[in-house]
Amino acid sequence: SSTRDEVLRDKRAQILSRGLPKQKPIEGVKQVLVLASGKGGVGKSTTAVNIALALAANDSTKEVGLLDADIYGPSIPKMMNLKGNPELTPKKLMRPLKNYGIACMSMGFLIEETAPVVWRGLMVMSAVEKLLRQVDWGQLDYLVIDMPPGTGDVQLSVSQNVPIAGAVIVSTPQDIALLDARKGAEMFKKVHVPVLGLVQNMSVFQCPKCKHETHIFGAGGVRDLAKSLGLDILGDIPLHVNIREMCDSGQPVVISQPQSDA
């Protein structure tokens, strides 16, 4: 028993001595921005798509890419109105599909639209590594990574293996979402990724007929969380049917209605 304890202690010491994996930049990418949420269904992918488009719209000299790191539920292909399989370069790298000037890569391009991904963790990690390293991104000023919800293997692997300029946490104002958003922010803190701030999504609903405003998910919850974490609020996004409809039709609101309040 004591011998076994010593062996376990030695193994633990060896693992700890290795430290975190060495970060390696993504070929051709200057800055990596990750969009994360502790909880699913808070509009993170919608926000990621519109942020990527906004970065390009604000400065036409900048090249922007969008990586869908959600292996189980890829939604970027539909939101960016893209279908098909990536072509391979002579070096066997995948070429991203492009729309609205944004280079996009997603698991959704590699499997059938209705096919479930029934994989264990190691296969998922291998897929994420391929999407990061085996893609010919060209020369990008920004790569926006749409993370899967939660604080699991994918989030940790990306955070520890890729130099990240900053993370943005997306949450709705309701208490259940805020609990998970806090966990997301704390996770990035632990792996030394700077959190740029929080986005409060679905903050208010305005009746299209009478214009009365209702805080369906509560009011100001994300603001209180940001204050307690010492972070900035980057913006409030209303719960608006146009935002949802435009993304579902593959015409995100930043492209289709750039002058609208949304």
PDB file of C-alpha atoms in Angstrom:
ATOM      1  CA  SER A   1       0.000   0.000   0.000  1.00  0.00           C
ATOM      2  CA  SER A   2       2.751   2.471   0.939  1.00  0.00           C
ATOM      3  CA  THR A   3       4.667   1.530  -2.223  1.00  0.00           C
ATOM      4  CA  ARG A   4       1.590   2.210  -4.340  1.00  0.00           C
ATOM      5  CA  ASP A   5       1.132   5.588  -2.639  1.00  0.00           C
ATOM      6  CA  GLU A   6       4.720   6.506  -3.439  1.00  0.00           C
ATOM      7  CA  VAL A   7       4.263   5.542  -7.109  1.00  0.00           C
ATOM      8  CA  LEU A   8       1.117   7.677  -7.318  1.00  0.00           C
ATOM      9  CA  ARG A   9       2.918  10.612  -5.697  1.00  0.00           C
ATOM     10  CA  ASP A  10       5.776  10.305  -8.189  1.00  0.00           C
ATOM     11  CA  LYS A  11       3.355  10.205 -11.127  1.00  0.00           C
ATOM     12  CA  ARG A  12       1.510  13.255  -9.819  1.00  0.00           C
ATOM     13  CA  ALA A  13       4.805  15.123  -9.389  1.00  0.00           C
ATOM     14  CA  GLN A  14       5.814  14.267 -12.966  1.00  0.00           C
ATOM     15  CA  ILE A  15       2.507  15.533 -14.358  1.00  0.00           C
ATOM     16  CA  LEU A  16       2.643  18.751 -12.335  1.00  0.00           C
ATOM     17  CA  SER A  17       6.262  19.372 -13.366  1.00  0.00           C
ATOM     18  CA  ARG A  18       5.216  19.452 -17.019  1.00  0.00           C
ATOM     19  CA  GLY A  19       2.961  22.440 -16.335  1.00  0.00           C
ATOM     20  CA  LEU A  20       0.491  23.720 -18.906  1.00  0.00           C
ATOM     21  CA  PRO A  21       0.966  22.788 -22.565  1.00  0.00           C
ATOM     22  CA  LYS A  22       3.010  25.303 -24.530  1.00  0.00           C
ATOM     23  CA  GLN A  23       0.833  27.713 -26.457  1.00  0.00           C
ATOM     24  CA  LYS A  24       1.351  27.718 -30.201  1.00  0.00           C
ATOM     25  CA  PRO A  25      -0.102  30.452 -32.428  1.00  0.00           C
ATOM     26  CA  ILE A  26      -2.464  29.480 -35.237  1.00  0.00           C
ATOM     27  CA  GLU A  27      -0.656  29.841 -38.563  1.00  0.00           C
ATOM     28  CA  GLY A  28      -1.489  33.182 -40.196  1.00  0.00           C
ATOM     29  CA  VAL A  29      -3.736  34.456 -37.357  1.00  0.00           C
ATOM     30  CA  LYS A  30      -2.797  37.659 -35.504  1.00  0.00           C
ATOM     31  CA  GLN A  31      -5.495  37.876 -32.811  1.00  0.00           C
ATOM     32  CA  VAL A  32      -7.848  35.231 -31.412  1.00  0.00           C
ATOM     33  CA  LEU A  33     -11.111  36.249 -29.762  1.00  0.00           C
ATOM     34  CA  VAL A  34     -13.254  33.602 -28.060  1.00  0.00           C
ATOM     35  CA  LEU A  35     -16.994  33.892 -27.430  1.00  0.00           C
ATOM     36  CA  ALA A  36     -18.136  31.765 -24.515  1.00  0.00           C
ATOM     37  CA  SER A  37     -21.075  31.110 -22.239  1.00  0.00           C
ATOM     38  CA  GLY A  38     -21.486  28.832 -19.295  1.00  0.00           C
ATOM     39  CA  LYS A  39     -24.991  27.932 -20.427  1.00  0.00           C
ATOM     40  CA  GLY A  40     -26.409  26.916 -23.801  1.00  0.00           C
ATOM     41  CA  GLY A  41     -29.239  28.797 -25.482  1.00  0.00           C
ATOM     42  CA  VAL A  42     -28.183  32.307 -24.479  1.00  0.00           C
ATOM     43  CA  GLY A  43     -27.442  33.457 -28.047  1.00  0.00           C
ATOM     44  CA  LYS A  44     -23.670  33.014 -28.013  1.00  0.00           C
ATOM     45  CA  SER A  45     -23.383  31.804 -31.628  1.00  0.00           C
ATOM     46  CA  THR A  46     -25.645  34.618 -32.843  1.00  0.00           C
ATOM     47  CA  THR A  47     -23.438  37.096 -30.994  1.00  0.00           C
ATOM     48  CA  ALA A  48     -20.239  35.506 -32.338  1.00  0.00           C
ATOM     49  CA  VAL A  49     -21.458  35.711 -35.943  1.00  0.00           C
ATOM     50  CA  ASN A  50     -22.489  39.351 -35.634  1.00  0.00           C
ATOM     51  CA  ILE A  51     -19.259  40.323 -33.827  1.00  0.00           C
ATOM     52  CA  ALA A  52     -17.185  38.760 -36.631  1.00  0.00           C
ATOM     53  CA  LEU A  53     -19.228  40.659 -39.223  1.00  0.00           C
ATOM     54  CA  ALA A  54     -19.008  43.880 -37.190  1.00  0.00           C
ATOM     55  CA  LEU A  55     -15.205  43.624 -36.923  1.00  0.00           C
ATOM     56  CA  ALA A  56     -15.027  43.390 -40.720  1.00  0.00           C
ATOM     57  CA  ALA A  57     -17.616  46.149 -41.245  1.00  0.00           C
ATOM     58  CA  ASN A  58     -15.810  48.564 -38.905  1.00  0.00           C
ATOM     59  CA  ASP A  59     -12.530  48.270 -40.788  1.00  0.00           C
ATOM     60  CA  SER A  60     -12.572  46.968 -44.362  1.00  0.00           C
ATOM     61  CA  THR A  61      -8.791  46.520 -44.291  1.00  0.00           C
ATOM     62  CA  LYS A  62      -9.083  43.769 -41.659  1.00  0.00           C
ATOM     63  CA  GLU A  63      -9.428  40.081 -42.546  1.00  0.00           C
ATOM     64  CA  VAL A  64     -11.726  38.157 -40.213  1.00  0.00           C
ATOM     65  CA  GLY A  65     -12.307  34.437 -39.709  1.00  0.00           C
ATOM     66  CA  LEU A  66     -14.927  32.522 -37.730  1.00  0.00           C
ATOM     67  CA  LEU A  67     -14.323  29.099 -36.190  1.00  0.00           C
ATOM     68  CA  ASP A  68     -17.236  27.018 -34.908  1.00  0.00           C
ATOM     69  CA  ALA A  69     -15.720  24.969 -32.053  1.00  0.00           C
ATOM     70  CA  ASP A  70     -19.076  23.443 -31.080  1.00  0.00           C
ATOM     71  CA  ILE A  71     -18.557  19.889 -32.366  1.00  0.00           C
ATOM     72  CA  TYR A  72     -21.879  18.480 -31.151  1.00  0.00           C
ATOM     73  CA  GLY A  73     -24.127  21.349 -32.235  1.00  0.00           C
ATOM     74  CA  PRO A  74     -22.516  23.408 -35.018  1.00  0.00           C
ATOM     75  CA  SER A  75     -24.736  26.333 -35.990  1.00  0.00           C
ATOM     76  CA  ILE A  76     -22.379  28.645 -37.893  1.00  0.00           C
ATOM     77  CA  PRO A  77     -23.044  27.040 -41.337  1.00  0.00           C
ATOM     78  CA  LYS A  78     -26.769  27.888 -41.143  1.00  0.00           C
ATOM     79  CA  MET A  79     -26.237  31.345 -39.661  1.00  0.00           C
ATOM     80  CA  MET A  80     -23.628  32.229 -42.300  1.00  0.00           C
ATOM     81  CA  ASN A  81     -25.652  30.618 -45.129  1.00  0.00           C
ATOM     82  CA  LEU A  82     -22.875  28.189 -46.058  1.00  0.00           C
ATOM     83  CA  LYS A  83     -23.018  24.606 -47.315  1.00  0.00           C
ATOM     84  CA  GLY A  84     -20.539  22.176 -48.795  1.00  0.00           C
ATOM     85  CA  ASN A  85     -17.236  20.520 -48.003  1.00  0.00           C
ATOM     86  CA  PRO A  86     -13.928  22.379 -47.694  1.00  0.00           C
ATOM     87  CA  GLU A  87     -11.439  21.940 -50.529  1.00  0.00           C
ATOM     88  CA  LEU A  88      -7.956  20.701 -49.691  1.00  0.00           C
ATOM     89  CA  THR A  89      -4.781  22.607 -50.493  1.00  0.00           C
ATOM     90  CA  PRO A  90      -1.707  20.809 -51.936  1.00  0.00           C
ATOM     91  CA  LYS A  91      -0.460  20.660 -48.304  1.00  0.00           C
ATOM     92  CA  LYS A  92      -3.658  18.792 -47.298  1.00  0.00           C
ATOM     93  CA  LEU A  93      -5.028  21.750 -45.348  1.00  0.00           C
ATOM     94  CA  MET A  94      -8.754  22.549 -45.444  1.00  0.00           C
ATOM     95  CA  ARG A  95      -9.780  25.792 -47.103  1.00  0.00           C
ATOM     96  CA  PRO A  96     -12.429  27.690 -45.116  1.00  0.00           C
ATOM     97  CA  LEU A  97     -15.776  28.407 -46.764  1.00  0.00           C
ATOM     98  CA  LYS A  98     -16.436  32.100 -47.212  1.00  0.00           C
ATOM     99  CA  ASN A  99     -19.508  34.351 -47.090  1.00  0.00           C
ATOM    100  CA  TYR A 100     -19.973  38.078 -46.400  1.00  0.00           C
ATOM    101  CA  GLY A 101     -16.153  38.313 -46.546  1.00  0.00           C
ATOM    102  CA  ILE A 102     -15.709  36.049 -43.492  1.00  0.00           C
ATOM    103  CA  ALA A 103     -13.661  32.815 -43.705  1.00  0.00           C
ATOM    104  CA  CYS A 104     -15.588  30.113 -41.796  1.00  0.00           C
ATOM    105  CA  MET A 105     -14.759  26.618 -40.577  1.00  0.00           C
ATOM    106  CA  SER A 106     -17.126  24.267 -38.780  1.00  0.00           C
ATOM    107  CA  MET A 107     -17.732  20.597 -38.046  1.00  0.00           C
ATOM    108  CA  GLY A 108     -20.996  21.231 -39.885  1.00  0.00           C
ATOM    109  CA  PHE A 109     -19.046  21.312 -43.183  1.00  0.00           C
ATOM    110  CA  LEU A 110     -17.616  17.853 -42.554  1.00  0.00           C
ATOM    111  CA  ILE A 111     -20.764  15.888 -41.636  1.00  0.00           C
ATOM    112  CA  GLU A 112     -24.322  15.736 -42.963  1.00  0.00           C
ATOM    113  CA  GLU A 113     -26.610  18.442 -41.589  1.00  0.00           C
ATOM    114  CA  THR A 114     -28.887  15.985 -39.763  1.00  0.00           C
ATOM    115  CA  ALA A 115     -26.162  13.551 -38.655  1.00  0.00           C
ATOM    116  CA  PRO A 116     -25.512  13.451 -34.889  1.00  0.00           C
ATOM    117  CA  VAL A 117     -21.935  13.493 -33.640  1.00  0.00           C
ATOM    118  CA  VAL A 118     -21.828  10.534 -31.239  1.00  0.00           C
ATOM    119  CA  TRP A 119     -18.232  10.785 -30.063  1.00  0.00           C
ATOM    120  CA  ARG A 120     -16.302  10.476 -26.849  1.00  0.00           C
ATOM    121  CA  GLY A 121     -13.981  13.173 -25.509  1.00  0.00           C
ATOM    122  CA  LEU A 122     -10.757  12.111 -27.232  1.00  0.00           C
ATOM    123  CA  MET A 123     -12.394  12.137 -30.677  1.00  0.00           C
ATOM    124  CA  VAL A 124     -13.879  15.557 -29.976  1.00  0.00           C
ATOM    125  CA  MET A 125     -10.471  16.895 -28.927  1.00  0.00           C
ATOM    126  CA  SER A 126      -8.896  15.484 -32.084  1.00  0.00           C
ATOM    127  CA  ALA A 127     -11.569  17.211 -34.200  1.00  0.00           C
ATOM    128  CA  VAL A 128     -10.993  20.552 -32.447  1.00  0.00           C
ATOM    129  CA  GLU A 129      -7.232  20.236 -33.035  1.00  0.00           C
ATOM    130  CA  LYS A 130      -7.869  19.621 -36.761  1.00  0.00           C
ATOM    131  CA  LEU A 131     -10.206  22.630 -37.007  1.00  0.00           C
ATOM    132  CA  LEU A 132      -7.538  24.802 -35.364  1.00  0.00           C
ATOM    133  CA  ARG A 133      -4.349  23.508 -36.985  1.00  0.00           C
ATOM    134  CA  GLN A 134      -5.292  21.836 -40.276  1.00  0.00           C
ATOM    135  CA  VAL A 135      -7.036  24.821 -41.853  1.00  0.00           C
ATOM    136  CA  ASP A 136      -5.470  27.248 -44.321  1.00  0.00           C
ATOM    137  CA  TRP A 137      -6.703  30.497 -42.725  1.00  0.00           C
ATOM    138  CA  GLY A 138      -4.538  32.638 -45.005  1.00  0.00           C
ATOM    139  CA  GLN A 139      -3.676  35.897 -43.218  1.00  0.00           C
ATOM    140  CA  LEU A 140      -6.264  36.903 -40.599  1.00  0.00           C
ATOM    141  CA  ASP A 141      -6.277  39.949 -38.353  1.00  0.00           C
ATOM    142  CA  TYR A 142      -8.960  38.359 -36.169  1.00  0.00           C
ATOM    143  CA  LEU A 143     -10.184  34.814 -35.662  1.00  0.00           C
ATOM    144  CA  VAL A 144     -13.440  34.692 -33.694  1.00  0.00           C
ATOM    145  CA  ILE A 145     -13.953  31.296 -32.030  1.00  0.00           C
ATOM    146  CA  ASP A 146     -17.505  30.321 -31.117  1.00  0.00           C
ATOM    147  CA  MET A 147     -16.977  28.010 -28.130  1.00  0.00           C
ATOM    148  CA  PRO A 148     -19.408  25.291 -27.091  1.00  0.00           C
ATOM    149  CA  PRO A 149     -21.362  26.035 -23.894  1.00  0.00           C
ATOM    150  CA  GLY A 150     -19.850  25.058 -20.562  1.00  0.00           C
ATOM    151  CA  THR A 151     -16.344  24.812 -19.116  1.00  0.00           C
ATOM    152  CA  GLY A 152     -15.182  21.403 -20.325  1.00  0.00           C
ATOM    153  CA  ASP A 153     -12.389  19.817 -22.352  1.00  0.00           C
ATOM    154  CA  VAL A 154     -12.817  21.934 -25.493  1.00  0.00           C
ATOM    155  CA  GLN A 155     -12.718  25.252 -23.634  1.00  0.00           C
ATOM    156  CA  LEU A 156      -9.671  24.211 -21.602  1.00  0.00           C
ATOM    157  CA  SER A 157      -7.816  22.784 -24.594  1.00  0.00           C
ATOM    158  CA  VAL A 158      -8.337  25.879 -26.761  1.00  0.00           C
ATOM    159  CA  SER A 159      -7.454  28.210 -23.860  1.00  0.00           C
ATOM    160  CA  GLN A 160      -4.257  26.353 -23.003  1.00  0.00           C
ATOM    161  CA  ASN A 161      -2.988  25.578 -26.503  1.00  0.00           C
ATOM    162  CA  VAL A 162      -3.729  28.806 -28.393  1.00  0.00           C
ATOM    163  CA  PRO A 163      -2.655  32.365 -27.441  1.00  0.00           C
ATOM    164  CA  ILE A 164      -5.968  34.197 -26.914  1.00  0.00           C
ATOM    165  CA  ALA A 165      -6.170  38.001 -27.031  1.00  0.00           C
ATOM    166  CA  GLY A 166      -9.415  38.008 -25.059  1.00  0.00           C
ATOM    167  CA  ALA A 167     -12.647  36.262 -24.163  1.00  0.00           C
ATOM    168  CA  VAL A 168     -16.190  37.626 -24.254  1.00  0.00           C
ATOM    169  CA  ILE A 169     -18.843  36.054 -22.015  1.00  0.00           C
ATOM    170  CA  VAL A 170     -22.438  36.068 -23.284  1.00  0.00           C
ATOM    171  CA  SER A 171     -25.330  35.665 -20.845  1.00  0.00           C
ATOM    172  CA  THR A 172     -28.998  36.453 -20.425  1.00  0.00           C
ATOM    173  CA  PRO A 173     -30.021  38.355 -17.241  1.00  0.00           C
ATOM    174  CA  GLN A 174     -31.719  35.354 -15.576  1.00  0.00           C
ATOM    175  CA  ASP A 175     -30.158  33.870 -12.438  1.00  0.00           C
ATOM    176  CA  ILE A 176     -29.651  30.368 -13.903  1.00  0.00           C
ATOM    177  CA  ALA A 177     -27.636  31.741 -16.837  1.00  0.00           C
ATOM    178  CA  LEU A 178     -25.652  34.082 -14.584  1.00  0.00           C
ATOM    179  CA  LEU A 179     -24.474  31.226 -12.349  1.00  0.00           C
ATOM    180  CA  ASP A 180     -22.917  29.518 -15.373  1.00  0.00           C
ATOM    181  CA  ALA A 181     -21.587  32.784 -16.827  1.00  0.00           C
ATOM    182  CA  ARG A 182     -19.669  33.357 -13.584  1.00  0.00           C
ATOM    183  CA  LYS A 183     -18.125  29.874 -13.908  1.00  0.00           C
ATOM    184  CA  GLY A 184     -17.056  30.690 -17.472  1.00  0.00           C
ATOM    185  CA  ALA A 185     -15.379  33.925 -16.378  1.00  0.00           C
ATOM    186  CA  GLU A 186     -13.618  32.165 -13.483  1.00  0.00           C
ATOM    187  CA  MET A 187     -12.379  29.410 -15.824  1.00  0.00           C
ATOM    188  CA  PHE A 188     -10.687  31.928 -18.137  1.00  0.00           C
ATOM    189  CA  LYS A 189      -9.162  33.620 -15.112  1.00  0.00           C
ATOM    190  CA  LYS A 190      -7.623  30.297 -14.003  1.00  0.00           C
ATOM    191  CA  VAL A 191      -6.032  29.651 -17.408  1.00  0.00           C
ATOM    192  CA  HIS A 192      -4.818  33.292 -17.660  1.00  0.00           C
ATOM    193  CA  VAL A 193      -7.044  34.359 -20.560  1.00  0.00           C
ATOM    194  CA  PRO A 194      -8.103  38.034 -20.277  1.00  0.00           C
ATOM    195  CA  VAL A 195     -11.880  38.507 -20.181  1.00  0.00           C
ATOM    196  CA  LEU A 196     -12.710  41.616 -22.226  1.00  0.00           C
ATOM    197  CA  GLY A 197     -16.201  41.871 -20.744  1.00  0.00           C
ATOM    198  CA  LEU A 198     -19.759  40.573 -20.724  1.00  0.00           C
ATOM    199  CA  VAL A 199     -22.567  40.874 -23.253  1.00  0.00           C
ATOM    200  CA  GLN A 200     -26.108  40.964 -21.871  1.00  0.00           C
ATOM    201  CA  ASN A 201     -28.302  39.242 -24.454  1.00  0.00           C
ATOM    202  CA  MET A 202     -32.120  39.145 -24.585  1.00  0.00           C
ATOM    203  CA  SER A 203     -32.057  42.066 -22.151  1.00  0.00           C
ATOM    204  CA  VAL A 204     -35.467  43.512 -22.970  1.00  0.00           C
ATOM    205  CA  PHE A 205     -38.456  42.664 -25.181  1.00  0.00           C
ATOM    206  CA  GLN A 206     -40.368  45.484 -26.863  1.00  0.00           C
ATOM    207  CA  CYS A 207     -43.885  44.677 -28.052  1.00  0.00           C
ATOM    208  CA  PRO A 208     -43.960  45.394 -31.810  1.00  0.00           C
ATOM    209  CA  LYS A 209     -47.516  46.738 -31.521  1.00  0.00           C
ATOM    210  CA  CYS A 210     -47.704  48.866 -28.367  1.00  0.00           C
ATOM    211  CA  LYS A 211     -43.913  49.331 -27.848  1.00  0.00           C
ATOM    212  CA  HIS A 212     -44.219  48.346 -24.186  1.00  0.00           C
ATOM    213  CA  GLU A 213     -40.946  46.971 -22.856  1.00  0.00           C
ATOM    214  CA  THR A 214     -40.804  43.799 -20.740  1.00  0.00           C
ATOM    215  CA  HIS A 215     -37.731  42.358 -19.025  1.00  0.00           C
ATOM    216  CA  ILE A 216     -38.659  38.727 -19.640  1.00  0.00           C
ATOM    217  CA  PHE A 217     -35.442  37.305 -18.167  1.00  0.00           C
ATOM    218  CA  GLY A 218     -35.042  39.927 -15.443  1.00  0.00           C
ATOM    219  CA  ALA A 219     -33.341  43.300 -15.475  1.00  0.00           C
ATOM    220  CA  GLY A 220     -29.694  44.130 -14.971  1.00  0.00           C
ATOM    221  CA  GLY A 221     -28.510  40.698 -13.843  1.00  0.00           C
ATOM    222  CA  VAL A 222     -25.461  40.732 -16.103  1.00  0.00           C
ATOM    223  CA  ARG A 223     -24.599  44.250 -14.925  1.00  0.00           C
ATOM    224  CA  ASP A 224     -24.564  43.074 -11.307  1.00  0.00           C
ATOM    225  CA  LEU A 225     -22.377  40.099 -12.256  1.00  0.00           C
ATOM    226  CA  ALA A 226     -19.954  42.324 -14.190  1.00  0.00           C
ATOM    227  CA  LYS A 227     -19.672  44.648 -11.207  1.00  0.00           C
ATOM    228  CA  SER A 228     -18.930  41.775  -8.809  1.00  0.00           C
ATOM    229  CA  LEU A 229     -16.270  40.382 -11.178  1.00  0.00           C
ATOM    230  CA  GLY A 230     -14.754  43.782 -11.939  1.00  0.00           C
ATOM    231  CA  LEU A 231     -15.565  43.448 -15.660  1.00  0.00           C
ATOM    232  CA  ASP A 232     -17.073  45.745 -18.293  1.00  0.00           C
ATOM    233  CA  ILE A 233     -20.461  45.395 -19.930  1.00  0.00           C
ATOM    234  CA  LEU A 234     -19.733  45.474 -23.666  1.00  0.00           C
ATOM    235  CA  GLY A 235     -23.348  45.840 -24.726  1.00  0.00           C
ATOM    236  CA  ASP A 236     -27.025  45.031 -24.273  1.00  0.00           C
ATOM    237  CA  ILE A 237     -28.756  43.088 -27.042  1.00  0.00           C
ATOM    238  CA  PRO A 238     -32.570  43.179 -27.049  1.00  0.00           C
ATOM    239  CA  LEU A 239     -34.795  40.140 -27.495  1.00  0.00           C
ATOM    240  CA  HIS A 240     -35.927  40.991 -31.021  1.00  0.00           C
ATOM    241  CA  VAL A 241     -37.599  38.768 -33.582  1.00  0.00           C
ATOM    242  CA  ASN A 242     -35.497  40.252 -36.419  1.00  0.00           C
ATOM    243  CA  ILE A 243     -32.230  39.119 -34.837  1.00  0.00           C
ATOM    244  CA  ARG A 244     -33.517  35.542 -34.624  1.00  0.00           C
ATOM    245  CA  GLU A 245     -35.181  35.528 -38.052  1.00  0.00           C
ATOM    246  CA  MET A 246     -32.168  36.985 -39.841  1.00  0.00           C
ATOM    247  CA  CYS A 247     -29.731  34.472 -38.322  1.00  0.00           C
ATOM    248  CA  ASP A 248     -32.081  31.555 -39.077  1.00  0.00           C
ATOM    249  CA  SER A 249     -32.228  32.668 -42.716  1.00  0.00           C
ATOM    250  CA  GLY A 250     -28.448  33.041 -43.000  1.00  0.00           C
ATOM    251  CA  GLN A 251     -28.548  36.848 -43.173  1.00  0.00           C
ATOM    252  CA  PRO A 252     -27.245  38.089 -39.790  1.00  0.00           C
ATOM    253  CA  VAL A 253     -28.627  41.429 -38.659  1.00  0.00           C
ATOM    254  CA  VAL A 254     -25.256  43.251 -38.941  1.00  0.00           C
ATOM    255  CA  ILE A 255     -25.342  42.477 -42.681  1.00  0.00           C
ATOM    256  CA  SER A 256     -29.068  42.591 -43.408  1.00  0.00           C
ATOM    257  CA  GLN A 257     -30.063  45.555 -41.214  1.00  0.00           C
ATOM    258  CA  PRO A 258     -26.869  47.450 -40.380  1.00  0.00           C
ATOM    259  CA  GLN A 259     -28.719  50.691 -39.522  1.00  0.00           C
ATOM    260  CA  SER A 260     -31.266  49.098 -37.161  1.00  0.00           C
ATOM    261  CA  ASP A 261     -31.141  49.508 -33.380  1.00  0.00           C
ATOM    262  CA  ALA A 262     -30.380  45.791 -33.044  1.00  0.00           C
TER     263      ALA A 262
END
